[in-house]
mmCIF file of C-alpha atoms and ligand atoms in Angstrom:
data_model
loop_
_atom_site.group_PDB
_atom_site.id
_atom_site.type_symbol
_atom_site.label_atom_id
_atom_site.label_comp_id
_atom_site.label_asym_id
_atom_site.label_seq_id
_atom_site.Cartn_x
_atom_site.Cartn_y
_atom_site.Cartn_z
ATOM 1 C CA MET A 1449 0.482 -0.012 0.241
ATOM 2 C CA ARG A 1450 1.202 3.307 -0.864
ATOM 3 C CA THR A 1451 0.913 6.299 1.930
ATOM 4 C CA PRO A 1452 -0.229 9.354 -0.117
ATOM 5 C CA VAL A 1453 1.370 12.803 0.137
ATOM 6 C CA ILE A 1454 -0.700 15.840 -0.101
ATOM 7 C CA ALA A 1455 2.089 18.380 -0.735
ATOM 8 C CA GLY A 1456 1.644 22.348 -0.959
ATOM 9 C CA ASN A 1457 3.980 24.177 -3.225
ATOM 10 C CA TRP A 1458 3.375 27.771 -2.035
ATOM 11 C CA LYS A 1459 6.245 28.863 -4.907
ATOM 12 C CA LEU A 1460 6.367 32.740 -4.765
ATOM 13 C CA PHE A 1461 4.470 33.299 -1.935
ATOM 14 C CA LYS A 1462 3.466 34.312 1.826
ATOM 15 C CA LYS A 1463 5.856 36.478 3.884
ATOM 16 C CA ARG A 1464 6.336 35.854 7.479
ATOM 17 C CA ALA A 1465 2.929 36.549 8.848
ATOM 18 C CA GLU A 1466 0.688 35.232 6.236
ATOM 19 C CA ALA A 1467 2.655 32.249 6.287
ATOM 20 C CA ARG A 1468 2.557 31.632 10.095
ATOM 21 C CA GLU A 1469 -1.774 32.607 9.923
ATOM 22 C CA LEU A 1470 -2.033 30.139 6.683
ATOM 23 C CA VAL A 1471 0.477 27.288 9.046
ATOM 24 C CA ASN A 1472 -1.779 27.657 11.898
ATOM 25 C CA GLY A 1473 -5.064 27.319 10.025
ATOM 26 C CA LEU A 1474 -3.575 24.386 8.191
ATOM 27 C CA VAL A 1475 -2.377 22.669 11.092
ATOM 28 C CA SER A 1476 -5.942 23.230 12.633
ATOM 29 C CA LEU A 1477 -8.121 22.048 10.340
ATOM 30 C CA VAL A 1478 -5.779 18.476 9.131
ATOM 31 C CA LYS A 1479 -5.505 17.884 12.629
ATOM 32 C CA ASP A 1480 -7.221 14.784 12.326
ATOM 33 C CA VAL A 1481 -6.741 14.000 9.103
ATOM 34 C CA GLN A 1482 -4.825 10.354 9.154
ATOM 35 C CA GLY A 1483 -3.337 7.825 6.881
ATOM 36 C CA VAL A 1484 -2.244 11.075 4.812
ATOM 37 C CA GLU A 1485 1.555 12.758 4.138
ATOM 38 C CA ILE A 1486 0.921 16.177 4.905
ATOM 39 C CA VAL A 1487 3.518 18.249 3.497
ATOM 40 C CA VAL A 1488 4.446 21.632 2.509
ATOM 41 C CA ALA A 1489 7.346 23.774 1.084
ATOM 42 C CA PRO A 1490 7.282 27.672 1.981
ATOM 43 C CA VAL A 1491 10.309 29.845 0.081
ATOM 44 C CA PHE A 1492 12.982 29.557 1.788
ATOM 45 C CA THR A 1493 13.167 32.744 3.518
ATOM 46 C CA VAL A 1494 10.334 31.493 5.865
ATOM 47 C CA LEU A 1495 11.123 28.227 5.986
ATOM 48 C CA ALA A 1496 12.529 28.644 10.449
ATOM 49 C CA ALA A 1497 9.027 30.191 10.918
ATOM 50 C CA VAL A 1498 7.398 27.947 8.913
ATOM 51 C CA LYS A 1499 8.701 24.623 11.219
ATOM 52 C CA GLY A 1500 7.535 27.110 14.447
ATOM 53 C CA ALA A 1501 4.252 26.521 13.569
ATOM 54 C CA LEU A 1502 4.340 23.023 12.624
ATOM 55 C CA ASP A 1503 5.617 22.136 16.129
ATOM 56 C CA GLY A 1504 4.131 18.744 16.950
ATOM 57 C CA SER A 1505 1.714 19.288 13.520
ATOM 58 C CA ALA A 1506 2.463 15.506 12.117
ATOM 59 C CA ILE A 1507 2.951 18.046 8.864
ATOM 60 C CA LYS A 1508 6.118 17.845 6.695
ATOM 61 C CA LEU A 1509 7.959 20.633 5.784
ATOM 62 C CA ALA A 1510 9.609 20.915 2.320
ATOM 63 C CA GLY A 1511 12.302 23.710 0.658
ATOM 64 C CA GLN A 1512 11.048 24.402 -3.279
ATOM 65 C CA ASP A 1513 14.618 23.346 -4.346
ATOM 66 C CA CYS A 1514 18.262 23.160 -3.715
ATOM 67 C CA PHE A 1515 22.032 22.916 -5.065
ATOM 68 C CA TRP A 1516 23.914 19.955 -5.113
ATOM 69 C CA GLU A 1517 26.693 20.536 -3.389
ATOM 70 C CA GLU A 1518 26.859 21.068 0.437
ATOM 71 C CA GLU A 1519 28.995 24.166 0.369
ATOM 72 C CA GLY A 1520 31.593 26.543 -1.107
ATOM 73 C CA ALA A 1521 31.192 30.132 -3.104
ATOM 74 C CA TYR A 1522 27.500 29.233 -4.514
ATOM 75 C CA THR A 1523 26.708 32.968 -3.628
ATOM 76 C CA GLY A 1524 22.862 32.442 -3.930
ATOM 77 C CA GLU A 1525 22.666 29.099 -3.547
ATOM 78 C CA ILE A 1526 21.144 26.153 -0.605
ATOM 79 C CA SER A 1527 22.547 23.047 0.092
ATOM 80 C CA PRO A 1528 20.323 19.767 0.779
ATOM 81 C CA GLY A 1529 22.347 19.819 4.089
ATOM 82 C CA MET A 1530 20.935 23.335 4.820
ATOM 83 C CA LEU A 1531 17.295 22.423 4.048
ATOM 84 C CA VAL A 1532 17.727 19.094 6.736
ATOM 85 C CA ASP A 1533 18.823 22.367 9.173
ATOM 86 C CA ALA A 1534 16.089 23.868 8.799
ATOM 87 C CA GLY A 1535 13.688 21.094 9.719
ATOM 88 C CA CYS A 1536 12.945 20.297 6.082
ATOM 89 C CA SER A 1537 11.844 16.779 5.469
ATOM 90 C CA HIS A 1538 11.756 16.778 1.729
ATOM 91 C CA VAL A 1539 12.233 19.297 -1.236
ATOM 92 C CA ILE A 1540 11.071 19.381 -4.780
ATOM 93 C CA ILE A 1541 13.124 19.087 -7.496
ATOM 94 C CA GLY A 1542 12.746 20.012 -11.354
ATOM 95 C CA HIS A 1543 9.550 21.736 -10.943
ATOM 96 C CA SER A 1544 8.841 22.785 -14.113
ATOM 97 C CA GLU A 1545 9.204 26.544 -13.234
ATOM 98 C CA ARG A 1546 12.318 26.233 -12.534
ATOM 99 C CA ARG A 1547 13.055 24.234 -15.426
ATOM 100 C CA GLN A 1548 11.610 26.881 -17.863
ATOM 101 C CA TYR A 1549 13.166 30.030 -15.801
ATOM 102 C CA PHE A 1550 16.015 28.889 -14.594
ATOM 103 C CA GLY A 1551 17.738 26.584 -16.177
ATOM 104 C CA GLU A 1552 16.740 23.194 -14.917
ATOM 105 C CA THR A 1553 17.838 19.542 -17.571
ATOM 106 C CA ASP A 1554 17.397 16.726 -16.961
ATOM 107 C CA GLU A 1555 21.005 16.178 -15.297
ATOM 108 C CA THR A 1556 21.085 19.166 -13.014
ATOM 109 C CA VAL A 1557 17.597 17.815 -11.811
ATOM 110 C CA ASN A 1558 19.701 13.883 -11.166
ATOM 111 C CA ARG A 1559 22.237 16.131 -9.530
ATOM 112 C CA LYS A 1560 20.242 17.632 -6.933
ATOM 113 C CA ILE A 1561 18.143 14.484 -6.358
ATOM 114 C CA LYS A 1562 20.993 12.549 -5.587
ATOM 115 C CA ALA A 1563 22.355 15.459 -3.448
ATOM 116 C CA ALA A 1564 19.178 15.368 -1.671
ATOM 117 C CA LEU A 1565 18.749 12.074 -1.132
ATOM 118 C CA LYS A 1566 22.876 11.807 0.124
ATOM 119 C CA ALA A 1567 21.698 14.485 2.300
ATOM 120 C CA GLY A 1568 18.355 12.468 3.954
ATOM 121 C CA LEU A 1569 15.828 14.667 2.385
ATOM 122 C CA ALA A 1570 13.109 12.665 0.491
ATOM 123 C CA ALA A 1571 13.069 13.959 -2.989
ATOM 124 C CA ILE A 1572 10.006 15.419 -4.879
ATOM 125 C CA ALA A 1573 11.411 14.551 -8.411
ATOM 126 C CA CYS A 1574 8.681 17.087 -11.401
ATOM 127 C CA ILE A 1575 8.561 16.025 -15.118
ATOM 128 C CA GLY A 1576 6.002 16.866 -16.850
ATOM 129 C CA GLU A 1577 5.453 17.494 -20.718
ATOM 130 C CA SER A 1578 4.500 20.648 -22.134
ATOM 131 C CA LEU A 1579 0.935 21.688 -24.690
ATOM 132 C CA ALA A 1580 3.187 22.070 -27.769
ATOM 133 C CA GLU A 1581 4.405 18.476 -27.560
ATOM 134 C CA ARG A 1582 1.388 17.467 -25.755
ATOM 135 C CA GLU A 1583 -0.369 18.289 -28.742
ATOM 136 C CA ALA A 1584 2.604 16.654 -31.539
ATOM 137 C CA GLY A 1585 1.786 14.010 -30.090
ATOM 138 C CA THR A 1586 5.588 13.517 -27.619
ATOM 139 C CA THR A 1587 4.168 13.873 -24.139
ATOM 140 C CA PHE A 1588 5.008 10.009 -23.277
ATOM 141 C CA ASP A 1589 8.611 10.607 -25.378
ATOM 142 C CA VAL A 1590 8.948 13.692 -22.827
ATOM 143 C CA LEU A 1591 8.329 11.637 -19.645
ATOM 144 C CA ARG A 1592 10.571 8.422 -20.527
ATOM 145 C CA THR A 1593 13.161 10.813 -21.586
ATOM 146 C CA GLN A 1594 13.008 13.215 -18.050
ATOM 147 C CA LEU A 1595 12.821 10.110 -15.655
ATOM 148 C CA ASN A 1596 15.889 8.099 -17.795
ATOM 149 C CA GLY A 1597 18.142 11.249 -17.283
ATOM 150 C CA GLY A 1598 16.464 12.471 -14.017
ATOM 151 C CA LEU A 1599 16.338 8.829 -11.828
ATOM 152 C CA ALA A 1600 19.941 7.729 -13.528
ATOM 153 C CA GLY A 1601 22.657 6.360 -11.666
ATOM 154 C CA LEU A 1602 19.222 5.313 -8.795
ATOM 155 C CA SER A 1603 19.290 2.032 -7.738
ATOM 156 C CA ALA A 1604 16.223 0.289 -6.271
ATOM 157 C CA ASP A 1605 16.537 1.518 -2.824
ATOM 158 C CA ASP A 1606 17.062 5.035 -4.032
ATOM 159 C CA LEU A 1607 13.419 5.042 -4.751
ATOM 160 C CA LYS A 1608 12.521 4.607 -1.185
ATOM 161 C CA ASP A 1609 12.951 8.492 -1.146
ATOM 162 C CA VAL A 1610 12.322 9.883 -4.496
ATOM 163 C CA ILE A 1611 8.262 10.772 -4.825
ATOM 164 C CA ILE A 1612 7.327 11.823 -8.535
ATOM 165 C CA ALA A 1613 5.686 14.061 -9.704
ATOM 166 C CA TYR A 1614 3.661 14.384 -12.924
ATOM 167 C CA GLU A 1615 2.556 17.634 -14.176
ATOM 168 C CA PRO A 1616 1.132 18.662 -16.715
ATOM 169 C CA VAL A 1617 2.893 22.253 -18.449
ATOM 170 C CA TRP A 1618 -0.280 23.162 -19.907
ATOM 171 C CA ALA A 1619 -2.816 22.521 -16.463
ATOM 172 C CA ILE A 1620 0.309 24.225 -13.977
ATOM 173 C CA GLY A 1621 -1.950 27.800 -12.725
ATOM 174 C CA THR A 1622 -4.955 27.640 -15.371
ATOM 175 C CA GLY A 1623 -7.095 26.169 -13.940
ATOM 176 C CA LYS A 1624 -7.468 23.124 -17.361
ATOM 177 C CA THR A 1625 -7.186 19.734 -14.750
ATOM 178 C CA ALA A 1626 -6.242 17.328 -16.802
ATOM 179 C CA THR A 1627 -8.816 14.735 -16.627
ATOM 180 C CA ASP A 1628 -8.614 11.873 -13.892
ATOM 181 C CA ALA A 1629 -7.987 9.098 -17.625
ATOM 182 C CA GLN A 1630 -5.196 11.192 -19.067
ATOM 183 C CA ALA A 1631 -3.171 12.317 -15.233
ATOM 184 C CA GLN A 1632 -4.203 8.723 -14.969
ATOM 185 C CA GLU A 1633 -2.901 7.106 -18.527
ATOM 186 C CA ALA A 1634 0.766 9.725 -17.864
ATOM 187 C CA HIS A 1635 0.840 8.250 -14.242
ATOM 188 C CA ALA A 1636 0.708 4.314 -15.485
ATOM 189 C CA PHE A 1637 2.739 4.570 -18.085
ATOM 190 C CA ILE A 1638 5.384 6.771 -15.823
ATOM 191 C CA ARG A 1639 4.735 3.304 -13.271
ATOM 192 C CA GLY A 1640 5.855 1.405 -16.596
ATOM 193 C CA VAL A 1641 8.988 3.541 -17.347
ATOM 194 C CA VAL A 1642 10.381 3.409 -13.757
ATOM 195 C CA SER A 1643 9.423 -0.379 -13.914
ATOM 196 C CA GLU A 1644 12.106 -0.772 -16.656
ATOM 197 C CA LEU A 1645 14.224 1.128 -14.752
ATOM 198 C CA LEU A 1646 14.591 -0.388 -11.399
ATOM 199 C CA GLY A 1647 12.379 -3.174 -11.637
ATOM 200 C CA LYS A 1648 9.051 -3.814 -11.122
ATOM 201 C CA PRO A 1649 9.004 -3.905 -6.792
ATOM 202 C CA ALA A 1650 10.483 -0.613 -7.072
ATOM 203 C CA ALA A 1651 7.772 0.473 -9.662
ATOM 204 C CA GLU A 1652 5.008 -0.525 -7.109
ATOM 205 C CA ALA A 1653 5.863 1.622 -4.875
ATOM 206 C CA VAL A 1654 7.071 4.293 -6.001
ATOM 207 C CA ARG A 1655 4.140 7.681 -5.397
ATOM 208 C CA ILE A 1656 3.547 9.398 -7.755
ATOM 209 C CA LEU A 1657 1.759 12.524 -7.428
ATOM 210 C CA TYR A 1658 -0.489 14.509 -9.867
ATOM 211 C CA GLY A 1659 0.355 18.500 -9.572
ATOM 212 C CA GLY A 1660 -1.759 20.996 -11.836
ATOM 213 C CA SER A 1661 -4.749 22.767 -11.191
ATOM 214 C CA VAL A 1662 -6.136 20.802 -8.403
ATOM 215 C CA LYS A 1663 -8.379 21.835 -6.547
ATOM 216 C CA PRO A 1664 -11.355 20.604 -3.350
ATOM 217 C CA GLU A 1665 -13.802 20.250 -5.873
ATOM 218 C CA ASN A 1666 -11.468 17.342 -8.422
ATOM 219 C CA ILE A 1667 -8.879 15.699 -5.711
ATOM 220 C CA LYS A 1668 -11.559 12.925 -5.663
ATOM 221 C CA GLY A 1669 -11.567 11.726 -8.705
ATOM 222 C CA LEU A 1670 -8.257 11.763 -9.483
ATOM 223 C CA MET A 1671 -7.425 9.373 -6.175
ATOM 224 C CA THR A 1672 -9.766 6.833 -7.369
ATOM 225 C CA GLN A 1673 -7.311 6.572 -9.964
ATOM 226 C CA PRO A 1674 -5.294 3.387 -9.606
ATOM 227 C CA ASP A 1675 -1.843 4.870 -9.823
ATOM 228 C CA ILE A 1676 -2.574 8.989 -8.856
ATOM 229 C CA ASP A 1677 -0.782 8.846 -4.813
ATOM 230 C CA GLY A 1678 -1.410 12.034 -4.373
ATOM 231 C CA ALA A 1679 -1.111 15.829 -5.630
ATOM 232 C CA LEU A 1680 1.360 17.890 -5.578
ATOM 233 C CA VAL A 1681 -0.842 21.308 -5.707
ATOM 234 C CA GLY A 1682 0.457 24.989 -6.902
ATOM 235 C CA GLY A 1683 -3.141 27.632 -5.756
ATOM 236 C CA ALA A 1684 -4.963 25.787 -3.561
ATOM 237 C CA SER A 1685 -2.052 25.385 -1.197
ATOM 238 C CA LEU A 1686 -2.042 28.629 -0.535
ATOM 239 C CA LYS A 1687 -5.220 28.866 1.320
ATOM 240 C CA ALA A 1688 -5.917 27.656 4.571
ATOM 241 C CA ASP A 1689 -9.486 25.633 3.461
ATOM 242 C CA SER A 1690 -8.247 25.122 0.539
ATOM 243 C CA PHE A 1691 -5.919 22.543 1.759
ATOM 244 C CA ALA A 1692 -7.239 21.371 4.252
ATOM 245 C CA ALA A 1693 -10.100 20.073 1.891
ATOM 246 C CA ILE A 1694 -8.065 18.574 -0.704
ATOM 247 C CA ALA A 1695 -5.822 16.901 1.865
ATOM 248 C CA SER A 1696 -9.116 14.958 3.521
ATOM 249 C CA PHE A 1697 -10.152 13.482 0.303
ATOM 250 C CA SER A 1698 -10.608 10.372 2.031
HETATM 251 O O1 G3H B 1389 3.505 22.787 -7.567
HETATM 252 C C1 G3H B 1389 2.665 22.487 -7.871
HETATM 253 C C2 G3H B 1389 1.817 22.668 -9.565
HETATM 254 O O2 G3H B 1389 2.822 23.741 -10.090
HETATM 255 C C3 G3H B 1389 0.203 23.398 -9.228
HETATM 256 O O3 G3H B 1389 0.228 24.143 -8.954
HETATM 257 O O4 G3H B 1389 -1.989 24.046 -8.718
HETATM 258 O O5 G3H B 1389 -0.934 26.982 -8.914
HETATM 259 O O6 G3H B 1389 -2.178 24.771 -10.354
HETATM 260 P P1 G3H B 1389 -1.604 24.340 -9.503
#
C-alpha cells in the first residue's frame, strides 16, 4: 500500500506573518486527517517561521529547490544539508518553472536528487510535458526522457526516498486540470518506465503525485485512479481551507 502524499508548493508567495497564519489554520484543520502525508513547501526565508508554527504537527516541511553541492562559493544557492538543518524532510526538484525560467535540465535534476538523498531528504521530482509536446503527440517520449535523465544512476533502494510528481505544464495555474483518465494514463506510463528502469517492486512502491490545478472539487476523482498517489498543489495550497479540504480527500 502506498501512503498518499498531499504537498503544497507555495511558490513565490507568503511572507513570514502570512506564512504563520496559513500554517496555524492548516494545523488545526488537518489535525484529524489520518493516513496521508501532508507536506508544505514555503520559500526559504520563511522555513524557520513555518517550522516553528508546525511544532507538534505531523505536517512535513519541504524546500522548493536545492543545489547539488553541500557548501562552497555558490552565491545564492542553498544546500540539501542546509534544508535539513532548517527542519525540512523533503525537497521539490525539477519543477517545470525551474526548468522554464532557471535553466534546470534533466542532468541538474539528477545531480540534485542524488545530493538530496545523500543528505537524508526525500526528493519530490517533477516531470511533465508542455502543451506543444502534448499536441505534437510526444508526451510519452518527453516523460521517458525526463525519467531516464532524472533517475540516472539511482538504485531501486534510492527510489524509496523519491516521490515523482507528474505535472503537465499546460495544467499548471491555468485552471485546466488533466482529466482523471489523462492523468491516470500518464501515471501508469510513468510507473511502467520506472519498472523498466528499476524493477517492478520499486515501481509498485513509488508514489506518483499529480499536479496542475488541483482543487477540493477535483481531488476525489484523481485519487480514485489506481496510479495516482497524491497531489502537488500550487494555488490551492495558499489557503488553509482549500488545502485542508484537498488533504481530507478521503
Ligand atoms: O507545484 C505545483 C504545481 O505547479 C501546480 O500548481 O496547482 O497552481 O496549478 P497549480
